[in-house]
Coordinates of C-alpha atoms in Angstrom, one line a residue:
I1 CA -21.9 27.4 -39.4
P2 CA -23.5 27.9 -36.0
H3 CA -23.8 25.0 -33.6
V4 CA -27.0 24.3 -31.6
F5 CA -26.1 22.4 -28.4
I6 CA -29.0 20.6 -26.7
T7 CA -28.9 19.8 -23.0
S8 CA -30.7 16.5 -23.6
T9 CA -30.3 13.1 -25.1
S10 CA -34.1 12.8 -25.6
P11 CA -35.1 12.0 -29.2
E12 CA -38.3 14.3 -29.0
K13 CA -36.2 17.2 -27.7
I14 CA -33.6 16.7 -30.5
K15 CA -36.3 16.4 -33.2
A16 CA -38.2 19.4 -31.8
T17 CA -35.1 21.6 -31.9
E18 CA -34.4 20.5 -35.4
N19 CA -38.0 21.2 -36.5
A20 CA -37.9 24.7 -34.8
W21 CA -34.7 25.7 -36.5
K22 CA -35.9 24.6 -39.9
I23 CA -39.1 26.7 -39.5
I24 CA -37.4 29.8 -38.1
F25 CA -34.1 29.6 -40.2
P26 CA -35.2 27.7 -43.3
I27 CA -32.1 28.5 -45.3
Q28 CA -29.5 28.7 -42.5
E29 CA -27.3 25.6 -42.1
V30 CA -26.7 24.6 -38.5
V31 CA -25.1 21.7 -36.7
I32 CA -27.4 20.2 -34.1
V33 CA -25.3 18.7 -31.2
P34 CA -27.2 16.8 -28.6
L35 CA -25.6 15.7 -25.3
S36 CA -23.8 12.3 -25.4
N37 CA -24.3 12.0 -21.6
P38 CA -27.3 13.6 -19.6
D39 CA -24.9 14.0 -16.6
E40 CA -23.1 16.7 -18.6
A41 CA -26.0 19.2 -17.9
P42 CA -27.6 18.5 -14.5
S43 CA -30.8 20.6 -13.7
G44 CA -30.1 20.8 -10.0
V45 CA -33.8 20.5 -9.3
S46 CA -36.0 17.6 -8.3
E47 CA -37.0 14.9 -10.8
Q48 CA -40.5 16.5 -11.0
P49 CA -39.9 20.2 -10.8
I50 CA -42.7 22.4 -9.6
N51 CA -43.4 26.1 -10.3
K52 CA -40.3 28.2 -10.3
D53 CA -38.0 25.1 -10.2
I54 CA -39.1 24.4 -13.8
S55 CA -37.4 27.5 -15.3
M56 CA -34.5 27.2 -12.8
G57 CA -33.9 23.6 -14.0
A58 CA -33.8 24.7 -17.7
Y59 CA -31.4 27.6 -16.8
N60 CA -29.2 25.4 -14.7
R61 CA -28.9 22.8 -17.5
M62 CA -28.0 25.5 -20.0
M63 CA -25.3 27.0 -17.8
N64 CA -23.8 23.7 -16.7
L65 CA -23.5 22.7 -20.3
K66 CA -21.9 26.0 -21.3
E67 CA -19.4 25.6 -18.6
K68 CA -18.3 22.2 -19.9
L69 CA -18.2 23.1 -23.7
N70 CA -14.8 23.8 -25.0
N71 CA -15.8 24.3 -28.6
I72 CA -18.5 26.9 -28.3
Y73 CA -18.2 30.2 -30.2
V74 CA -19.9 33.5 -30.8
G75 CA -23.1 32.8 -32.7
D76 CA -23.6 29.3 -31.3
Y77 CA -26.7 28.4 -29.2
I78 CA -27.6 26.2 -26.3
V79 CA -31.2 25.0 -26.1
S80 CA -32.5 23.6 -22.8
Y81 CA -35.9 22.1 -22.0
E82 CA -37.4 21.3 -18.6
S83 CA -40.9 19.9 -18.0
G84 CA -42.8 20.2 -14.8
I85 CA -46.0 21.0 -13.0
W86 CA -47.3 24.4 -12.1
I87 CA -49.5 24.2 -9.0
N88 CA -51.8 27.0 -8.0
P89 CA -52.7 26.3 -4.3
T90 CA -55.9 28.4 -4.4
E91 CA -57.3 26.4 -7.3
D92 CA -58.3 22.8 -7.8
F93 CA -56.1 22.0 -10.7
G94 CA -52.4 21.8 -11.8
D95 CA -50.8 22.4 -15.2
E96 CA -48.2 20.2 -16.8
G97 CA -45.9 21.8 -19.4
T98 CA -42.5 22.6 -20.7
I99 CA -40.1 25.5 -20.6
C100 CA -37.6 26.1 -23.5
M101 CA -34.7 28.3 -22.7
I102 CA -32.2 29.3 -25.4
L103 CA -28.8 31.0 -24.9
K104 CA -27.1 32.7 -27.9
L105 CA -23.5 33.5 -27.5
E106 CA -22.7 37.1 -28.2
E107 CA -19.5 39.0 -28.4
N108 CA -19.9 40.9 -25.1
N109 CA -23.0 39.5 -23.4
D110 CA -24.9 36.3 -23.9
C111 CA -28.5 36.6 -24.8
I112 CA -31.0 34.4 -23.1
E113 CA -34.7 34.0 -23.9
S114 CA -37.3 31.5 -22.9
A115 CA -40.9 30.4 -23.6
K116 CA -43.5 28.4 -21.8
S117 CA -45.4 25.7 -23.6
E118 CA -49.2 25.4 -23.7
T119 CA -50.0 23.5 -20.6
R120 CA -52.1 20.4 -20.0
R121 CA -54.5 21.0 -17.2
Y122 CA -55.3 18.2 -14.7
P123 CA -57.4 18.1 -11.6
Y124 CA -55.2 18.7 -8.5
F125 CA -57.2 16.2 -6.5
I126 CA -55.0 13.5 -8.1
I127 CA -52.0 14.6 -6.2
E128 CA -54.0 15.2 -3.0
E129 CA -55.5 11.7 -3.2
A130 CA -52.1 10.3 -3.7
R131 CA -50.7 12.1 -0.6
Q132 CA -53.7 11.0 1.5
K133 CA -52.8 7.4 0.5
G134 CA -49.3 8.0 1.6
I135 CA -47.8 8.4 -1.9
T136 CA -45.3 11.1 -1.4
N137 CA -42.7 10.1 -4.1
L138 CA -43.0 12.7 -7.0
K139 CA -42.2 10.0 -9.6
E140 CA -45.2 7.9 -8.3
Q141 CA -47.5 11.0 -8.2
N142 CA -46.4 11.8 -11.8
K143 CA -47.4 8.2 -12.8
L144 CA -50.9 8.9 -11.5
V145 CA -51.1 12.2 -13.4
S146 CA -49.9 10.4 -16.6
A147 CA -52.5 7.7 -16.1
W148 CA -55.2 10.5 -15.7
F149 CA -54.0 12.0 -19.1
K150 CA -54.3 8.6 -20.8
Q151 CA -58.0 8.4 -19.7
N152 CA -58.7 12.0 -20.5
P153 CA -57.5 13.1 -23.9
V154 CA -55.4 16.2 -24.2
P155 CA -57.5 19.1 -25.6
N156 CA -55.0 20.3 -28.1
G157 CA -54.0 16.7 -29.2
L158 CA -50.4 17.6 -29.7
T159 CA -47.7 15.1 -29.2
R160 CA -44.8 15.8 -26.9
E161 CA -42.5 16.5 -29.8
Q162 CA -45.1 19.0 -31.3
T163 CA -45.4 20.7 -27.9
M164 CA -41.6 21.0 -27.7
T165 CA -41.3 22.2 -31.2
N166 CA -43.8 25.0 -30.6
V167 CA -42.2 26.2 -27.4
C168 CA -38.8 26.1 -29.0
I169 CA -40.2 28.2 -32.0
E170 CA -41.6 30.8 -29.5
A171 CA -38.2 31.1 -27.6
L172 CA -36.4 31.4 -31.1
K173 CA -38.8 34.2 -32.1
K174 CA -38.0 36.1 -28.9
I175 CA -34.2 35.6 -29.2
N176 CA -34.4 36.9 -32.9
M177 CA -36.1 40.1 -31.7
T178 CA -33.8 40.8 -28.8
C179 CA -30.3 39.6 -29.9

């Protein structure tokens, strides 16, 4: 029975991974193994990753967990999520979204695939206004973005768990085709 190790303790990420596996592998039995301690898989990027640091954070978590696992075998998986903000400096918006990266242990080479979630767009002026007010802490800036989302409903209406389920499904489809 393959094990699916998750680089998180987040209930949404655990449930999303379970959901995705049931959809892609409806008759395959797997054992879902979430982290017991988030420090086991550090991302190595800032608390609010931006642009390329998002995929780097997902990759780092995955590889850091792989290094620490003693009971991982060929056919097992590691699933890693990282959420962050994509900023386009030439536009007046930013996008918030999630990367899901999956590693499948193979006999000779590990197979890695990833997918990016549908993003939620927000006006970049929120961050610029925060900076002009002297708010440089990314956590505080993120609170302003979150507040903006509460006042402006998300177009697709998906919950965080649904978004993560969808992005995990996409990464699983890719890994099934390439591994």
